[in-house]
Amino acid sequence: MRDVAVIGVGMNRWGELWNVAIRDLLAESVLKALDDAGIDSVEAMYIGCMTSGLFTDQEHLGAIGPDYSGICPVPGTRVESACASGGAAFRAAYMHVASGTADIVMAAGVEKMTDVDGGGATFALATAADQEYEVYNGITFPGLYAMMANHHMNKYGTTRDQLAQVSVKNHANGYNNELAQFRMKVTLDQVKNSVMVADPMTLLDCSPITDGSAAVILCSLDKAKEITRKRVVKVVGSGHASDTIQLAQRDDLSYLKSTELAAKQALDMAGKKITDIDFAEVHDCFSIAEIMVIEALGIAKVGKGGPATMDGVTAIDGMFPVNPSGGLKSKGHPVGATGVAQIVELTEQIRGDLDKNRQLKKANIGLAQNMGGSGASSVVHILEGV
Ligand code: COA
């Protein structure tokens, strides 16, 4: 295995983009990433996408990607791991370069979710849960996370305000991100009083339905130093783990074992402890998810993710900033693109590329955690500026 760096990133403005086809959505970020790296092609492309067939009737993104980005005959492969598809695509691209079989490889991600109505989106997303034991009995994704939230509240005394504070924090961060879908600040009362989706998760506890894409370019470290004039951002850790797809089969409903294990792999590979990391982008698909993720990563003690959030530990100016981009909650969650967009944020923070109002003071080492389903898969990466 050889050292690998990120040398180019690109992302479009996320939102409800009815006038853009999925092919153009993907190509926009791909072309931006190529431009950022100062190159005009790559040797291979991995595309994270959960379910373009159900959302847009379009499969075969491994061909659509290179074709509409104008880089044929580059081989393209679609990677699917539900909402962790983007993180898994990045890991595949990383492995490809690390193995020495290619020098420059792209990881992209896309999902165009608003071409179907709310019921269609709920159906498509629920295909990431266990159909026979969960979905056929009426569960939806907000319902699964609501069960985890109720368990966490009963077991640890996590409060409604602590859950809502995740959304308040992430919307405050996303307010300064010009590419975010929902750039508005919200208060605790607004979150708690917004329409109920699945008790206790209200509308403002949920990530939205989003059209969006993101792309990053990976390169062997030696070559990266020749190509880029920007700060070289090295991939120092990569981890991937799974858990039972069915929530009922877990030892603990409100603990994300796959996240703990993926993080352990990535940290061991990097030779680091969680306290060595400066900031993280994590999978806050619902407010409770961020609380469980920071516990599984060791940013907060198990059961103390709620108080840590309330005390400002994970705020942008806190001890361990989490989701400076606005996270899935404010930036949006086009499922296949989310994991790649986390790498875009890590890279830009580490390079110091961002506007003053959202550039972190200390951003040399960042961690990205991307999760599939209700935690059945988890991918963690650690990036460091060199
Ligand atoms: N946060 C903030 N505002 C939101 C929002 C969100 N998550 N979702 C929708 N809105 C806003 C819309 O802009 C719209 O505002 P407007 O009336 O001012 O135009 C309003 O709320 C209603 O939007 P609508 O699209 O009708 O909402 P919906 O009821 O169809 O969907 C959810 C809301 C929460 C059910 C949907 O966003 C959802 O399912 N989210 C979870 C996605 C998910 O499970 N992802 C996978 C996770 S692993």
Short mmCIF file of C-alpha atoms and ligand atoms in Angstrom, two decimals:
data_model
loop_
_atom_site.label_atom_id
_atom_site.label_comp_id
_atom_site.label_asym_id
_atom_site.label_seq_id
_atom_site.Cartn_x
_atom_site.Cartn_y
_atom_site.Cartn_z
CA MET A 1 0.00 0.00 0.00
CA ARG A 2 1.36 3.42 -0.87
CA ASP A 3 0.45 6.88 0.42
CA VAL A 4 -2.51 8.67 -1.18
CA ALA A 5 -3.59 12.32 -1.20
CA VAL A 6 -6.65 14.34 -2.21
CA ILE A 7 -5.70 16.88 -4.88
CA GLY A 8 -9.03 18.20 -6.14
CA VAL A 9 -12.56 18.75 -4.83
CA GLY A 10 -15.84 19.98 -6.30
CA MET A 11 -19.45 20.34 -5.22
CA ASN A 12 -22.56 22.05 -6.56
CA ARG A 13 -25.12 24.13 -4.64
CA TRP A 14 -27.48 21.56 -3.10
CA GLY A 15 -31.24 21.88 -3.00
CA GLU A 16 -34.37 21.13 -4.95
CA LEU A 17 -33.00 21.31 -8.51
CA TRP A 18 -35.92 20.46 -10.76
CA ASN A 19 -34.30 21.89 -13.89
CA VAL A 20 -31.11 19.80 -13.71
CA ALA A 21 -30.86 16.16 -14.88
CA ILE A 22 -28.88 13.67 -12.78
CA ARG A 23 -26.19 13.45 -15.50
CA ASP A 24 -25.62 17.23 -15.41
CA LEU A 25 -25.76 17.28 -11.62
CA LEU A 26 -22.95 14.72 -11.47
CA ALA A 27 -20.90 16.31 -14.26
CA GLU A 28 -20.94 19.73 -12.55
CA SER A 29 -19.05 18.45 -9.49
CA VAL A 30 -16.76 16.21 -11.57
CA LEU A 31 -15.67 19.14 -13.74
CA LYS A 32 -15.18 21.38 -10.70
CA ALA A 33 -12.94 18.74 -9.05
CA LEU A 34 -10.86 18.33 -12.24
CA ASP A 35 -10.52 22.10 -12.47
CA ASP A 36 -9.52 22.33 -8.79
CA ALA A 37 -6.80 19.68 -9.35
CA GLY A 38 -5.65 21.35 -12.58
CA ILE A 39 -5.99 18.15 -14.63
CA ASP A 40 -8.36 17.13 -17.42
CA SER A 41 -8.91 13.42 -16.80
CA VAL A 42 -8.43 10.54 -14.37
CA GLU A 43 -7.66 6.83 -14.78
CA ALA A 44 -10.84 5.53 -13.12
CA MET A 45 -13.99 6.81 -11.48
CA TYR A 46 -16.11 5.46 -8.59
CA ILE A 47 -19.60 6.92 -8.20
CA GLY A 48 -21.51 6.65 -4.93
CA CYS A 49 -25.25 6.47 -5.55
CA MET A 50 -27.92 4.71 -3.53
CA THR A 51 -30.86 4.34 -5.84
CA SER A 52 -30.93 6.44 -9.01
CA GLY A 53 -33.33 3.89 -10.55
CA LEU A 54 -36.04 4.52 -7.98
CA PHE A 55 -35.48 8.28 -7.87
CA THR A 56 -34.91 9.05 -11.58
CA ASP A 57 -35.36 5.81 -13.60
CA GLN A 58 -31.66 6.02 -14.51
CA GLU A 59 -29.20 3.23 -13.69
CA HIS A 60 -25.73 2.56 -15.14
CA LEU A 61 -24.15 5.62 -13.55
CA GLY A 62 -20.74 4.03 -14.08
CA ALA A 63 -21.24 4.87 -17.76
CA ILE A 64 -23.22 8.12 -17.34
CA GLY A 65 -20.47 9.64 -15.14
CA PRO A 66 -17.52 9.50 -17.56
CA ASP A 67 -19.76 10.07 -20.61
CA TYR A 68 -21.44 13.30 -19.50
CA SER A 69 -18.25 14.58 -17.86
CA GLY A 70 -16.50 14.23 -21.22
CA ILE A 71 -13.82 11.82 -19.97
CA CYS A 72 -14.66 8.59 -21.84
CA PRO A 73 -13.18 5.93 -22.05
CA VAL A 74 -12.37 6.22 -18.31
CA PRO A 75 -13.82 3.14 -16.55
CA GLY A 76 -16.62 4.01 -14.15
CA THR A 77 -18.05 1.90 -11.32
CA ARG A 78 -21.12 2.68 -9.25
CA VAL A 79 -20.79 1.93 -5.52
CA GLU A 80 -23.87 1.34 -3.36
CA SER A 81 -23.97 1.18 0.42
CA ALA A 82 -27.24 3.06 1.09
CA CYS A 83 -26.49 6.48 2.66
CA ALA A 84 -22.83 5.44 3.02
CA SER A 85 -22.45 5.01 -0.77
CA GLY A 86 -20.28 8.14 -1.06
CA GLY A 87 -17.92 7.08 1.74
CA ALA A 88 -17.67 3.60 0.22
CA ALA A 89 -16.90 5.10 -3.23
CA PHE A 90 -14.13 7.20 -1.67
CA ARG A 91 -12.72 4.09 0.03
CA ALA A 92 -12.78 2.16 -3.27
CA ALA A 93 -10.95 4.99 -5.04
CA TYR A 94 -8.46 5.22 -2.16
CA MET A 95 -7.76 1.44 -2.35
CA HIS A 96 -7.33 1.66 -6.11
CA VAL A 97 -4.58 4.28 -5.84
CA ALA A 98 -3.03 2.76 -2.68
CA SER A 99 -2.73 -0.60 -4.47
CA GLY A 100 -0.54 0.99 -7.12
CA THR A 101 -2.74 -0.02 -10.06
CA ALA A 102 -3.59 3.61 -10.88
CA ASP A 103 -2.08 7.00 -10.00
CA ILE A 104 -5.11 9.29 -10.26
CA VAL A 105 -8.68 8.16 -9.49
CA MET A 106 -11.92 10.06 -8.87
CA ALA A 107 -14.56 9.40 -6.21
CA ALA A 108 -17.85 11.12 -6.96
CA GLY A 109 -21.33 10.88 -5.50
CA VAL A 110 -24.77 11.90 -6.66
CA GLU A 111 -28.45 11.56 -5.79
CA LYS A 112 -31.39 13.34 -7.37
CA MET A 113 -34.21 12.79 -4.91
CA THR A 114 -36.86 15.42 -5.62
CA ASP A 115 -38.18 14.04 -8.92
CA VAL A 116 -40.48 11.76 -6.89
CA ASP A 117 -43.06 12.90 -4.32
CA GLY A 118 -42.63 12.53 -0.54
CA GLY A 119 -44.14 9.06 -0.51
CA GLY A 120 -41.84 7.96 -3.34
CA ALA A 121 -38.78 9.31 -1.52
CA THR A 122 -39.80 7.59 1.74
CA PHE A 123 -40.27 4.30 -0.16
CA ALA A 124 -36.92 4.60 -1.97
CA LEU A 125 -35.02 5.41 1.24
CA ALA A 126 -36.70 2.58 3.13
CA THR A 127 -35.19 0.04 0.72
CA ALA A 128 -32.01 0.53 2.79
CA ALA A 129 -33.74 -1.03 5.81
CA ASP A 130 -34.70 -4.71 6.24
CA GLN A 131 -37.71 -5.12 3.93
CA GLU A 132 -39.12 -8.34 5.38
CA TYR A 133 -38.73 -7.58 9.09
CA GLU A 134 -38.95 -3.76 9.18
CA VAL A 135 -40.41 -2.09 6.10
CA TYR A 136 -43.26 -4.56 5.42
CA ASN A 137 -44.37 -3.85 9.00
CA GLY A 138 -44.65 -0.15 8.24
CA ILE A 139 -41.38 1.35 9.46
CA THR A 140 -39.78 4.36 7.72
CA PHE A 141 -36.33 5.87 8.26
CA PRO A 142 -37.59 8.65 10.54
CA GLY A 143 -39.42 5.85 12.43
CA LEU A 144 -36.24 3.78 12.89
CA TYR A 145 -34.27 6.74 14.23
CA ALA A 146 -37.23 7.74 16.44
CA MET A 147 -37.03 4.31 18.08
CA MET A 148 -33.29 4.78 18.65
CA ALA A 149 -33.98 8.25 20.10
CA ASN A 150 -36.64 6.95 22.49
CA HIS A 151 -34.29 4.21 23.65
CA HIS A 152 -31.44 6.70 24.18
CA MET A 153 -33.75 9.07 26.09
CA ASN A 154 -35.03 6.26 28.33
CA LYS A 155 -31.63 4.71 28.96
CA TYR A 156 -29.51 7.84 29.47
CA GLY A 157 -31.96 10.63 30.20
CA THR A 158 -31.17 12.42 26.95
CA THR A 159 -33.59 15.36 26.71
CA ARG A 160 -35.66 16.81 23.90
CA ASP A 161 -33.66 20.03 24.13
CA GLN A 162 -30.37 18.15 23.73
CA LEU A 163 -31.64 16.49 20.54
CA ALA A 164 -32.89 19.82 19.18
CA GLN A 165 -29.54 21.49 19.94
CA VAL A 166 -27.91 19.30 17.25
CA SER A 167 -30.18 20.95 14.66
CA VAL A 168 -29.69 24.44 16.13
CA LYS A 169 -25.89 24.02 15.92
CA ASN A 170 -25.83 22.52 12.43
CA HIS A 171 -28.22 25.10 10.98
CA ALA A 172 -26.04 27.85 12.51
CA ASN A 173 -23.02 26.33 10.73
CA GLY A 174 -24.88 25.78 7.44
CA TYR A 175 -26.09 29.39 7.47
CA ASN A 176 -22.54 30.37 6.46
CA ASN A 177 -22.16 27.64 3.82
CA GLU A 178 -23.15 29.03 0.44
CA LEU A 179 -23.62 25.51 -0.99
CA ALA A 180 -26.08 24.39 1.73
CA GLN A 181 -29.74 23.60 0.98
CA PHE A 182 -31.31 25.15 4.10
CA ARG A 183 -29.36 28.27 5.03
CA MET A 184 -31.46 29.43 7.96
CA LYS A 185 -30.75 29.61 11.67
CA VAL A 186 -33.27 27.86 13.90
CA THR A 187 -33.99 28.03 17.63
CA LEU A 188 -34.63 25.21 20.12
CA ASP A 189 -38.33 26.17 20.19
CA GLN A 190 -38.60 26.14 16.40
CA VAL A 191 -37.09 22.65 16.25
CA LYS A 192 -39.30 21.29 19.02
CA ASN A 193 -42.46 22.93 17.64
CA SER A 194 -41.97 22.05 13.98
CA VAL A 195 -44.33 19.43 12.58
CA MET A 196 -44.01 15.95 14.12
CA VAL A 197 -42.58 13.33 11.74
CA ALA A 198 -41.95 10.34 14.04
CA ASP A 199 -42.10 11.03 17.77
CA PRO A 200 -39.77 12.58 19.04
CA MET A 201 -38.27 13.51 15.63
CA THR A 202 -39.87 16.67 14.20
CA LEU A 203 -39.29 18.12 10.73
CA LEU A 204 -36.29 20.12 11.98
CA ASP A 205 -34.70 17.01 13.55
CA CYS A 206 -34.62 15.38 10.09
CA SER A 207 -32.22 15.77 7.19
CA PRO A 208 -34.06 16.83 4.04
CA ILE A 209 -34.70 15.33 0.61
CA THR A 210 -31.96 16.79 -1.62
CA ASP A 211 -30.58 16.92 -5.16
CA GLY A 212 -26.81 17.18 -5.11
CA SER A 213 -23.41 15.86 -6.09
CA ALA A 214 -19.78 16.04 -4.99
CA ALA A 215 -16.45 14.82 -6.38
CA VAL A 216 -12.87 14.44 -5.18
CA ILE A 217 -9.67 13.37 -6.90
CA LEU A 218 -7.20 11.03 -5.24
CA CYS A 219 -3.59 10.71 -6.31
CA SER A 220 -0.47 8.92 -5.13
CA LEU A 221 1.30 11.17 -2.61
CA ASP A 222 4.49 11.40 -4.67
CA LYS A 223 2.65 12.50 -7.78
CA ALA A 224 0.38 14.83 -5.76
CA LYS A 225 3.37 16.89 -4.73
CA GLU A 226 4.25 17.37 -8.43
CA ILE A 227 0.70 18.19 -9.58
CA THR A 228 -0.92 20.43 -6.98
CA ARG A 229 0.12 23.89 -5.93
CA LYS A 230 -2.32 23.70 -3.01
CA ARG A 231 -1.65 22.15 0.38
CA VAL A 232 -1.39 18.37 0.00
CA VAL A 233 -4.05 16.55 2.04
CA LYS A 234 -3.08 12.97 2.84
CA VAL A 235 -5.50 10.13 3.53
CA VAL A 236 -4.02 8.74 6.75
CA GLY A 237 -6.83 6.38 7.85
CA SER A 238 -9.63 4.38 6.31
CA GLY A 239 -12.12 2.04 8.02
CA HIS A 240 -15.35 0.26 7.10
CA ALA A 241 -17.58 -1.97 9.23
CA SER A 242 -21.08 -3.38 9.31
CA ASP A 243 -23.76 -4.26 11.86
CA THR A 244 -27.06 -6.17 11.63
CA ILE A 245 -29.34 -4.44 9.13
CA GLN A 246 -32.30 -5.11 11.41
CA LEU A 247 -32.46 -2.87 14.45
CA ALA A 248 -34.16 -5.58 16.53
CA GLN A 249 -31.09 -7.83 16.19
CA ARG A 250 -28.69 -5.31 17.78
CA ASP A 251 -27.31 -5.77 21.29
CA ASP A 252 -28.08 -2.14 22.01
CA LEU A 253 -30.64 -0.11 20.02
CA SER A 254 -28.90 3.18 20.64
CA TYR A 255 -25.25 2.25 20.10
CA LEU A 256 -23.56 2.38 16.68
CA LYS A 257 -21.12 -0.53 16.79
CA SER A 258 -20.24 -0.26 13.08
CA THR A 259 -19.15 3.34 13.63
CA GLU A 260 -16.98 2.40 16.62
CA LEU A 261 -15.31 -0.38 14.61
CA ALA A 262 -14.78 1.64 11.42
CA ALA A 263 -13.31 4.49 13.48
CA LYS A 264 -10.99 2.10 15.33
CA GLN A 265 -9.65 0.78 12.01
CA ALA A 266 -9.10 4.29 10.66
CA LEU A 267 -7.50 5.60 13.87
CA ASP A 268 -5.22 2.54 14.21
CA MET A 269 -4.12 2.92 10.61
CA ALA A 270 -3.38 6.62 11.20
CA GLY A 271 -1.62 5.85 14.48
CA LYS A 272 -3.87 8.38 16.23
CA LYS A 273 -6.35 8.69 19.07
CA ILE A 274 -9.66 10.52 18.74
CA THR A 275 -8.18 13.34 20.85
CA ASP A 276 -5.59 13.92 18.08
CA ILE A 277 -8.35 14.84 15.62
CA ASP A 278 -9.18 18.55 15.22
CA PHE A 279 -12.73 18.32 13.79
CA ALA A 280 -15.23 15.94 12.20
CA GLU A 281 -17.97 15.76 9.61
CA VAL A 282 -20.46 13.12 10.76
CA HIS A 283 -23.71 11.55 9.60
CA ASP A 284 -26.45 13.60 11.31
CA CYS A 285 -29.31 12.22 9.18
CA PHE A 286 -31.46 12.80 12.30
CA SER A 287 -30.50 14.80 15.40
CA ILE A 288 -30.23 11.59 17.47
CA ALA A 289 -27.79 10.16 14.91
CA GLU A 290 -25.18 12.84 15.63
CA ILE A 291 -25.48 12.20 19.37
CA MET A 292 -24.98 8.44 18.89
CA VAL A 293 -22.13 8.97 16.42
CA ILE A 294 -20.12 11.26 18.69
CA GLU A 295 -20.50 8.63 21.44
CA ALA A 296 -19.35 5.78 19.14
CA LEU A 297 -16.37 7.87 17.98
CA GLY A 298 -15.39 8.65 21.58
CA ILE A 299 -15.88 12.43 21.22
CA ALA A 300 -18.37 12.10 24.10
CA LYS A 301 -18.75 9.30 26.65
CA VAL A 302 -21.52 6.77 25.92
CA GLY A 303 -24.81 8.29 27.08
CA LYS A 304 -23.30 11.78 27.32
CA GLY A 305 -23.62 12.90 23.70
CA GLY A 306 -26.67 15.02 24.57
CA PRO A 307 -25.05 16.99 27.44
CA ALA A 308 -21.82 17.39 25.39
CA THR A 309 -23.83 18.91 22.54
CA MET A 310 -25.73 21.20 24.91
CA ASP A 311 -22.45 22.31 26.55
CA GLY A 312 -21.05 23.39 23.17
CA VAL A 313 -18.30 20.75 22.92
CA THR A 314 -19.18 20.14 19.25
CA ALA A 315 -19.94 23.78 18.35
CA ILE A 316 -17.85 25.47 15.66
CA ASP A 317 -15.84 27.22 18.40
CA GLY A 318 -16.01 24.25 20.79
CA MET A 319 -13.35 21.76 21.87
CA PHE A 320 -14.21 19.38 19.01
CA PRO A 321 -16.15 21.03 16.17
CA VAL A 322 -18.59 18.63 14.49
CA ASN A 323 -20.24 19.32 11.15
CA PRO A 324 -18.81 22.78 10.42
CA SER A 325 -20.36 22.46 6.94
CA GLY A 326 -23.89 22.39 8.42
CA GLY A 327 -24.01 18.61 8.23
CA LEU A 328 -26.76 16.63 6.56
CA LYS A 329 -29.34 18.64 8.50
CA SER A 330 -28.64 22.03 6.95
CA LYS A 331 -26.36 21.32 3.98
CA GLY A 332 -28.71 18.58 2.75
CA HIS A 333 -28.51 14.82 2.27
CA PRO A 334 -28.47 13.64 -1.37
CA VAL A 335 -27.64 10.21 -0.01
CA GLY A 336 -25.03 8.96 -2.51
CA ALA A 337 -23.19 12.31 -2.49
CA THR A 338 -23.05 12.88 1.27
CA GLY A 339 -19.92 10.84 2.05
CA VAL A 340 -17.97 12.48 -0.77
CA ALA A 341 -19.11 15.96 0.30
CA GLN A 342 -17.74 15.23 3.78
CA ILE A 343 -14.31 14.71 2.16
CA VAL A 344 -14.75 17.99 0.24
CA GLU A 345 -15.33 19.80 3.56
CA LEU A 346 -12.37 18.10 5.27
CA THR A 347 -10.07 18.98 2.37
CA GLU A 348 -11.17 22.62 2.17
CA GLN A 349 -10.92 23.08 5.94
CA ILE A 350 -7.43 21.51 6.02
CA ARG A 351 -6.26 23.59 3.03
CA GLY A 352 -7.65 26.73 4.69
CA ASP A 353 -9.72 27.50 1.58
CA LEU A 354 -12.93 28.64 3.27
CA ASP A 355 -14.37 32.07 4.04
CA LYS A 356 -13.37 33.56 7.39
CA ASN A 357 -16.87 33.08 8.83
CA ARG A 358 -16.66 29.30 8.58
CA GLN A 359 -12.95 28.43 8.42
CA LEU A 360 -11.92 26.57 11.58
CA LYS A 361 -8.94 27.99 13.48
CA LYS A 362 -7.40 24.53 13.97
CA ALA A 363 -8.03 22.19 11.06
CA ASN A 364 -4.97 20.10 10.38
CA ILE A 365 -6.53 16.66 10.94
CA GLY A 366 -10.18 15.89 10.10
CA LEU A 367 -12.37 12.81 10.38
CA ALA A 368 -15.35 11.91 8.15
CA GLN A 369 -18.00 9.40 9.27
CA ASN A 370 -20.63 8.28 6.76
CA MET A 371 -23.38 5.82 7.70
CA GLY A 372 -25.71 3.50 5.80
CA GLY A 373 -29.27 2.80 6.94
CA SER A 374 -29.82 2.81 10.68
CA GLY A 375 -26.10 2.14 11.22
CA ALA A 376 -25.81 -1.20 9.40
CA SER A 377 -22.75 0.14 7.57
CA SER A 378 -20.29 2.82 8.50
CA VAL A 379 -17.25 4.27 6.73
CA VAL A 380 -14.65 6.45 8.45
CA HIS A 381 -11.75 8.36 6.90
CA ILE A 382 -9.06 10.54 8.43
CA LEU A 383 -7.30 13.22 6.38
CA GLU A 384 -4.23 15.24 7.42
CA GLY A 385 -2.48 18.20 5.86
CA VAL A 386 1.20 17.56 5.02
N1 COA B 1 -35.45 20.58 7.29
C1 COA B 1 -35.94 21.83 7.15
N2 COA B 1 -36.98 22.16 6.35
C2 COA B 1 -37.52 21.16 5.62
C3 COA B 1 -37.04 19.84 5.70
C4 COA B 1 -35.97 19.58 6.58
N3 COA B 1 -35.51 18.33 6.73
N4 COA B 1 -37.77 19.07 4.87
C5 COA B 1 -38.67 19.89 4.27
N5 COA B 1 -38.52 21.15 4.73
C6 COA B 1 -39.35 22.30 4.41
C7 COA B 1 -39.61 22.47 2.91
O1 COA B 1 -38.74 23.39 2.33
C8 COA B 1 -41.03 23.01 2.91
O2 COA B 1 -40.97 24.40 3.24
P1 COA B 1 -42.00 25.44 2.56
O3 COA B 1 -43.38 24.98 2.96
O4 COA B 1 -41.57 26.75 3.15
O5 COA B 1 -41.76 25.31 1.10
C9 COA B 1 -41.69 22.32 4.08
O6 COA B 1 -40.61 22.00 4.98
C10 COA B 1 -42.44 21.05 3.72
O7 COA B 1 -41.64 20.32 2.81
P2 COA B 1 -42.05 18.92 2.22
O8 COA B 1 -41.11 18.63 1.10
O9 COA B 1 -43.52 18.90 1.95
O10 COA B 1 -41.75 17.97 3.43
P3 COA B 1 -42.14 16.46 3.57
O11 COA B 1 -43.13 16.39 4.67
O12 COA B 1 -42.49 15.86 2.26
O13 COA B 1 -40.75 15.81 4.03
C11 COA B 1 -39.46 14.84 5.77
C12 COA B 1 -40.20 16.11 5.29
C13 COA B 1 -38.77 15.19 7.08
C14 COA B 1 -40.45 13.70 5.97
C15 COA B 1 -38.40 14.45 4.69
O14 COA B 1 -37.52 15.50 4.53
C16 COA B 1 -37.64 13.20 5.09
O15 COA B 1 -38.11 12.09 4.88
N6 COA B 1 -36.44 13.35 5.65
C17 COA B 1 -35.63 12.20 6.04
C18 COA B 1 -34.79 11.74 4.90
C19 COA B 1 -34.13 10.42 5.21
O16 COA B 1 -34.68 9.54 5.82
N7 COA B 1 -32.89 10.25 4.73
C20 COA B 1 -32.14 9.05 4.95
C21 COA B 1 -31.58 9.07 6.30
S1 COA B 1 -30.54 7.70 6.70
#
